[in-house]
Amino acid sequence: MRRLLLISPHFPPDTSAGTHRARLLAPHLPAHGWEPTVLTVDPRDYEGRLDPELAALVPEGLRVLRCRALSARWTRFLGIGDLGLRALPSLAQTAVRLLSAERFDALVITIYPTYPALLGPRLRRRFGVPFVLDYQDPWVGSWGESVGGGPGGAVDWKSRASRALALRLEPRAAAAADALTAVSAATCAAVQARYGLSGVPCAEIPLGAEPADFEQVRERPRPNGFFDPDDGLFHLCYVGTLLPLGFETLRGFFAAVALLRERRPALYERLSLRFFGTSNQTTAGAPERALPVARELGVADRVTEVAPRIGYLDAVRVQTQASALLLLGSSEPHYTASKLFPALLSRRPLLALYHEQSTVVEMLRRAAPTARCVTYGETARAGDRVEAVYEALAALLEKRAAEPTGLDSAALAELSADAMAGRLARLLDQVAGPMAGRRAAA
């Protein structure tokens, strides 16, 4: 059994999106020959809401070590709130102590946040341990170039500065990595092309599906707390953040809803559109993102939005009790939504709108061939596909008894968390072998 040190600042009971990468991969690694130790941050230093139910999903036998981070209460006076930066000194000290006292055959650092990736080159040099940099999202992407934190998602000075810093820091970490992993092949390819790393091994490892999460919810049924699934309405639910580059897709969808109001008013009155966790914030005053667009297009009377992020198992309950689920992509071709696999496991009807080059499209075709998927691209943008979205939406609503999306069990198994852990283990075998030989020779 080889040993892996996996550094992930976000981990349960933290409810941030980044918490699920390590949570889903680590428990399955022993079955593929790797014993993981997760190095993360103490729950007292997370700013967001904690979720004990989520923490209960972590197997008791998984070794998890936690270190303190600088208090955001004090660092925000200096303009520093990033968890990775606040935890960087403690993560570094703990990792050095671990690697000095124990044998590890590989090191994986997952981003976001990005700053801990800078530990990779240092730890690799000092201890001769192969380093794998894992991308949950691009380090250098559209942020600060075409979107930012300004009004309406406009580029502002902070997003430009963030991008400029990322362009300086990313090559230091990426160039020292023995391998790269990412949720999409396009993310890997962009990093390799940007820094001339074509010879560095790279594996596409999406966020896998974890059936046990849904089994737990089904074994302990309770109301979702947001709507009554038996009230006669058709509850089409969207769960997840609405990203700046996803608003074109959102507008295209609401334009199709406006067509439904005009052409099929009876169906329109049955429709209940529910958006959850759109802001990616946990505070009660998180800004709404879907409703302003719905008001603009005249369909806000059918829309309910819970902007703050809801608990993970609450989200699972919403998905399993919805009439159908809405999946919205981005204008970025590489975009692979982490919400895809929970949606598949919900076994509810799916209406998906994605860029034709997104890997989500092929995944849906393989794992859920009956899902309604409308694609767009560079020539036919999301706004040009309104008629197709309207037809798919109307067809969905015409089925009063929502039919579950048919799943291809074999295809879904290939996309499971266990299968993704297997992909990571094979890459670790590849990089650990040569490095282990060099360490032995030294």
XYZ file of C-alpha atoms in Angstrom:
442
model
C 0.000 0.000 0.000
C 1.554 3.271 -1.124
C 0.892 6.424 0.882
C -0.479 9.735 -0.353
C -0.492 13.157 1.286
C -3.518 15.042 -0.044
C -3.625 18.764 0.787
C -7.107 20.274 0.548
C -7.884 23.383 2.638
C -11.607 22.774 2.161
C -12.985 19.596 3.728
C -16.170 18.645 5.641
C -17.808 20.097 7.639
C -16.930 23.055 5.396
C -19.720 23.540 2.857
C -17.702 25.203 0.071
C -17.737 23.565 -3.337
C -14.036 22.707 -3.019
C -14.713 20.414 -0.068
C -16.030 17.599 -2.244
C -12.897 16.901 -4.289
C -10.981 15.302 -1.431
C -14.140 13.962 0.202
C -15.062 11.959 -2.886
C -11.600 10.747 -3.905
C -9.859 9.921 -0.629
C -12.187 7.183 0.727
C -11.882 5.148 -2.486
C -8.101 5.340 -2.915
C -7.228 2.372 -0.626
C -9.134 0.049 -2.978
C -6.664 1.136 -5.672
C -3.488 0.685 -3.646
C -3.088 4.121 -2.056
C -3.565 5.030 1.608
C -4.408 8.759 1.844
C -3.788 11.261 4.597
C -5.861 14.417 4.131
C -4.271 17.622 5.388
C -6.888 20.338 5.785
C -7.960 23.296 7.919
C -9.535 23.294 11.366
C -13.315 23.910 11.177
C -12.936 26.855 13.584
C -11.201 28.771 10.812
C -13.808 28.353 8.073
C -15.871 31.470 7.453
C -18.860 29.718 5.904
C -21.569 27.635 7.525
C -20.545 24.210 8.822
C -22.576 21.105 7.978
C -22.423 18.234 10.490
C -24.450 16.025 8.118
C -21.767 16.453 5.480
C -19.033 15.626 7.995
C -20.888 12.418 8.853
C -20.369 11.227 5.260
C -16.588 11.021 5.805
C -15.598 7.425 6.702
C -14.265 7.052 10.232
C -11.189 5.187 9.010
C -9.985 8.043 6.795
C -6.976 9.810 8.330
C -7.673 13.558 8.422
C -5.214 16.026 9.979
C -6.258 19.612 10.608
C -4.197 22.747 11.117
C -5.184 26.251 12.155
C -5.425 29.217 9.807
C -5.005 32.886 10.627
C -8.292 34.372 11.791
C -10.217 36.100 9.016
C -11.458 38.526 11.677
C -7.968 40.036 11.751
C -6.634 39.369 8.257
C -9.567 41.085 6.569
C -8.321 44.357 8.025
C -5.367 43.837 5.678
C -7.618 42.876 2.777
C -6.858 39.150 3.111
C -9.739 36.705 3.294
C -8.552 33.844 1.073
C -8.487 30.605 3.091
C -5.479 29.264 1.217
C -3.429 32.315 2.065
C -4.575 32.399 5.697
C -3.726 28.712 6.128
C -0.513 28.676 4.098
C 2.015 28.979 6.979
C 0.314 26.283 9.039
C -0.174 23.954 6.065
C 3.520 24.338 5.238
C 4.675 23.603 8.801
C 2.395 20.582 9.162
C 3.356 19.153 5.773
C 7.075 19.496 6.555
C 6.571 17.799 9.902
C 4.634 14.933 8.314
C 7.097 14.369 5.487
C 10.015 14.503 7.921
C 8.503 11.878 10.200
C 6.714 9.541 7.768
C 7.157 8.064 4.320
C 4.810 9.348 1.628
C 5.022 8.158 -1.960
C 3.201 11.100 -3.534
C 1.783 14.537 -2.803
C -1.436 15.920 -4.317
C -2.485 19.534 -3.797
C -5.946 20.453 -5.029
C -6.985 23.990 -5.952
C -9.100 26.111 -5.220
C -7.828 27.921 -3.191
C -4.663 28.311 -5.233
C -1.939 29.533 -2.856
C -1.261 26.106 -1.246
C -0.127 24.889 -4.681
C 3.061 26.871 -4.074
C 3.979 24.319 -1.412
C 4.356 21.652 -4.093
C 7.704 22.758 -5.556
C 9.192 23.339 -2.090
C 8.115 19.954 -0.678
C 9.181 18.141 -3.836
C 12.685 19.630 -3.688
C 13.165 19.013 0.011
C 11.723 15.501 0.332
C 11.923 14.114 -3.206
C 8.210 13.297 -3.173
C 6.411 13.426 -6.551
C 3.966 16.306 -6.728
C 0.619 16.288 -8.567
C -1.272 19.555 -9.035
C -5.036 19.068 -9.211
C -7.313 21.666 -10.841
C -10.919 21.884 -9.739
C -11.156 25.123 -11.726
C -8.690 26.988 -13.947
C -6.142 29.062 -12.036
C -5.854 31.439 -14.973
C -9.199 31.687 -16.732
C -11.668 34.354 -17.760
C -11.560 36.096 -14.391
C -9.850 39.452 -14.810
C -9.921 39.146 -18.589
C -13.579 39.079 -19.676
C -15.413 38.872 -16.328
C -14.722 40.232 -12.873
C -16.152 41.579 -9.667
C -17.474 44.834 -11.070
C -21.128 45.759 -11.722
C -22.830 43.103 -13.804
C -19.750 40.902 -13.707
C -17.541 43.508 -15.408
C -13.755 43.369 -15.111
C -12.503 45.586 -12.286
C -9.070 46.412 -10.876
C -9.224 43.623 -8.295
C -9.961 40.938 -10.864
C -7.198 42.296 -13.133
C -4.745 42.233 -10.240
C -5.842 38.706 -9.312
C -5.255 37.528 -12.872
C -1.858 39.229 -13.075
C -0.776 37.541 -9.840
C -2.083 34.172 -11.071
C -0.016 34.502 -14.258
C 3.086 34.966 -12.112
C 2.399 32.201 -9.593
C 0.830 29.415 -11.637
C 3.946 28.616 -13.722
C 6.015 28.167 -10.550
C 3.685 25.434 -9.319
C 2.733 23.875 -12.653
C 6.297 23.649 -13.981
C 7.409 21.772 -10.849
C 4.575 19.251 -10.994
C 5.307 15.653 -11.971
C 1.731 15.415 -13.266
C -1.434 17.461 -13.615
C -5.035 16.455 -13.031
C -8.173 18.458 -13.748
C -11.923 18.081 -13.913
C -11.742 18.638 -17.682
C -9.171 17.776 -20.336
C -9.410 21.326 -21.698
C -8.149 22.759 -18.405
C -5.108 20.477 -18.512
C -4.438 21.269 -22.155
C -4.573 25.016 -21.484
C -1.991 24.766 -18.696
C 0.300 22.564 -20.799
C 0.089 24.942 -23.758
C 0.539 28.079 -21.665
C 3.806 26.895 -20.102
C 5.149 24.402 -22.625
C 4.435 21.348 -20.455
C 3.352 18.938 -23.174
C 5.602 16.240 -21.709
C 3.990 16.407 -18.264
C 1.412 13.614 -17.742
C -2.133 14.863 -17.367
C -5.337 13.052 -16.394
C -8.926 14.212 -16.719
C -10.649 13.405 -13.420
C -14.140 14.905 -13.101
C -15.909 15.019 -9.765
C -17.316 11.525 -9.461
C -20.780 10.344 -8.523
C -21.223 8.989 -5.005
C -24.339 6.778 -4.776
C -23.957 6.397 -0.998
C -24.921 10.051 -0.493
C -28.268 9.512 -2.195
C -28.847 6.163 -0.527
C -28.527 7.838 2.860
C -31.138 10.458 1.965
C -33.542 7.878 0.570
C -33.138 5.689 3.654
C -33.989 8.638 5.923
C -36.705 10.540 4.008
C -37.866 13.931 5.241
C -39.314 17.101 3.644
C -36.810 19.267 1.832
C -38.067 22.381 3.631
C -38.471 24.488 0.495
C -41.474 23.152 -1.446
C -44.141 20.461 -1.386
C -43.470 17.996 -4.214
C -47.153 16.923 -4.118
C -48.763 20.365 -4.498
C -49.638 19.841 -8.175
C -46.977 22.167 -9.565
C -44.089 21.074 -11.745
C -41.000 21.968 -9.698
C -38.069 22.417 -12.079
C -35.070 22.933 -9.790
C -31.581 24.318 -10.357
C -29.001 23.724 -7.616
C -25.636 25.474 -7.762
C -23.801 28.708 -8.443
C -24.704 30.900 -11.389
C -21.320 31.947 -12.770
C -20.722 35.213 -14.687
C -20.150 33.378 -17.975
C -23.347 31.400 -17.436
C -25.743 34.336 -17.648
C -26.031 34.126 -21.423
C -27.311 30.570 -20.982
C -29.651 31.675 -18.182
C -31.096 34.417 -20.401
C -31.666 31.940 -23.194
C -33.547 29.669 -20.799
C -35.749 32.461 -19.421
C -36.471 33.615 -22.980
C -37.793 30.092 -23.644
C -39.937 30.348 -20.489
C -41.346 33.623 -21.856
C -42.266 31.783 -25.057
C -44.032 29.157 -22.953
C -46.057 31.908 -21.230
C -47.071 33.288 -24.620
C -47.864 30.026 -26.416
C -48.855 27.570 -23.666
C -50.232 29.596 -20.738
C -51.741 26.536 -19.030
C -48.338 24.831 -18.958
C -46.744 28.063 -17.822
C -49.068 28.261 -14.800
C -48.043 24.751 -13.753
C -44.345 25.632 -13.853
C -42.470 26.361 -10.621
C -38.849 27.345 -11.231
C -36.692 27.043 -8.130
C -33.067 28.156 -7.888
C -30.875 27.207 -4.914
C -27.372 28.344 -3.898
C -26.943 30.633 -6.881
C -24.627 33.101 -5.129
C -22.088 30.550 -3.838
C -22.250 32.414 -0.512
C -23.614 31.147 2.790
C -24.682 34.471 4.305
C -28.383 35.292 4.571
C -27.999 38.502 2.588
C -26.390 36.886 -0.459
C -27.467 38.686 -3.648
C -30.021 37.080 -5.941
C -28.756 36.251 -9.413
C -31.614 34.499 -11.190
C -34.567 36.683 -10.192
C -33.237 39.953 -11.674
C -32.906 38.270 -15.074
C -36.337 36.651 -14.698
C -37.871 40.070 -13.948
C -36.182 41.544 -16.989
C -37.744 38.878 -19.206
C -41.145 38.990 -17.529
C -41.209 35.506 -15.961
C -40.385 36.289 -12.327
C -43.862 35.158 -11.200
C -42.772 31.551 -11.789
C -39.342 31.888 -10.122
C -38.285 31.367 -6.506
C -34.630 31.861 -5.573
C -32.685 30.879 -2.459
C -29.413 32.662 -3.166
C -27.307 31.411 -0.209
C -25.688 28.001 -0.531
C -27.827 25.329 1.111
C -26.496 22.273 2.929
C -25.220 19.424 0.781
C -27.755 16.875 1.972
C -30.502 19.518 1.748
C -29.478 19.904 -1.881
C -29.679 16.143 -2.352
C -33.195 16.149 -0.894
C -34.235 18.949 -3.248
C -32.874 17.011 -6.209
C -34.534 13.717 -5.313
C -37.918 15.409 -4.670
C -37.941 17.786 -7.658
C -40.240 17.154 -10.600
C -37.206 17.649 -12.824
C -33.759 19.231 -12.678
C -32.358 22.097 -14.712
C -28.657 22.062 -15.646
C -27.159 25.256 -17.079
C -23.708 25.490 -18.633
C -21.382 28.343 -19.444
C -20.114 30.052 -22.561
C -16.712 28.469 -21.809
C -16.285 25.225 -23.791
C -14.232 23.567 -21.023
C -16.964 24.033 -18.427
C -17.765 20.780 -16.611
C -20.300 21.268 -13.857
C -19.820 19.414 -10.588
C -23.600 19.381 -10.285
C -23.917 16.863 -13.136
C -23.298 13.705 -11.122
C -25.688 14.491 -8.260
C -28.298 15.283 -10.901
C -27.768 11.881 -12.509
C -28.002 10.094 -9.169
C -31.255 11.902 -8.344
C -32.867 9.829 -11.118
C -35.156 12.729 -11.997
C -35.910 14.039 -15.503
C -33.179 16.391 -16.736
C -33.275 19.501 -18.910
C -29.704 20.534 -19.753
C -28.298 23.509 -21.702
C -24.566 23.249 -22.438
C -21.870 24.319 -24.844
C -21.530 21.657 -27.512
C -17.843 21.166 -26.659
C -18.432 20.637 -22.934
C -17.648 17.129 -21.733
C -21.035 17.228 -19.973
C -22.741 16.669 -23.325
C -20.951 13.391 -24.006
C -21.388 12.280 -20.385
C -25.128 12.853 -20.626
C -25.386 10.972 -23.904
C -23.607 7.984 -22.398
C -25.041 7.887 -18.894
C -28.530 9.381 -19.409
C -29.555 8.999 -23.043
C -33.161 10.068 -22.349
C -32.174 13.415 -20.799
C -33.258 16.475 -22.789
C -30.046 18.275 -23.727
C -29.960 21.435 -25.859
C -26.522 22.498 -27.054
C -25.118 25.775 -28.305
C -21.734 26.874 -29.646
C -19.808 29.723 -31.204
C -22.035 30.049 -34.276
C -25.390 29.285 -32.620
C -25.140 30.924 -29.202
C -27.411 30.142 -26.276
C -29.644 33.059 -27.231
C -30.101 31.539 -30.682
C -31.403 28.255 -29.271
C -34.496 29.625 -27.519
C -36.930 27.750 -29.755
C -35.207 24.418 -29.080
C -35.204 25.092 -25.335
C -38.896 25.998 -25.461
C -39.754 22.738 -27.217
C -37.769 20.690 -24.691
C -39.368 22.534 -21.765
C -42.893 22.132 -23.128
C -42.339 18.421 -23.763
C -41.092 18.031 -20.191
C -44.148 19.777 -18.736
C -46.601 17.811 -20.880
C -45.631 14.665 -18.955
C -47.716 15.225 -15.827
C -46.187 12.207 -14.098
C -42.521 13.016 -14.426
C -40.662 10.036 -15.771
C -37.239 9.415 -14.212
C -34.305 9.825 -16.538
C -33.131 6.435 -17.729
C -29.579 5.741 -16.643
C -26.980 3.511 -18.228
C -25.605 1.794 -15.123
C -22.353 0.761 -16.797
C -21.693 4.290 -18.066
C -22.550 5.763 -14.678
C -20.160 3.346 -12.968
C -17.373 4.662 -15.198
C -18.118 8.134 -13.815
C -18.364 7.131 -10.153
C -16.173 8.504 -7.378
C -14.552 5.089 -7.125
C -13.710 5.115 -10.846
C -12.259 8.623 -10.536
C -10.126 7.490 -7.596
C -8.891 4.664 -9.810
C -7.828 7.182 -12.456
C -5.906 9.165 -9.860
C -4.274 6.013 -8.464
C -3.045 4.967 -11.917
C -1.485 8.393 -12.443
C 0.119 8.237 -8.990
C 1.547 4.807 -9.821
C 3.026 6.320 -12.960
C 4.769 9.245 -11.237
C 5.679 7.505 -7.975
C 7.572 4.678 -9.634
C 10.306 6.786 -11.296
C 10.558 9.140 -8.318
C 10.806 6.245 -5.867
C 13.710 4.866 -7.902
C 15.532 8.199 -7.781
C 15.016 8.467 -4.008
C 16.376 4.948 -3.488
C 19.445 5.742 -5.611
C 20.070 8.893 -3.637
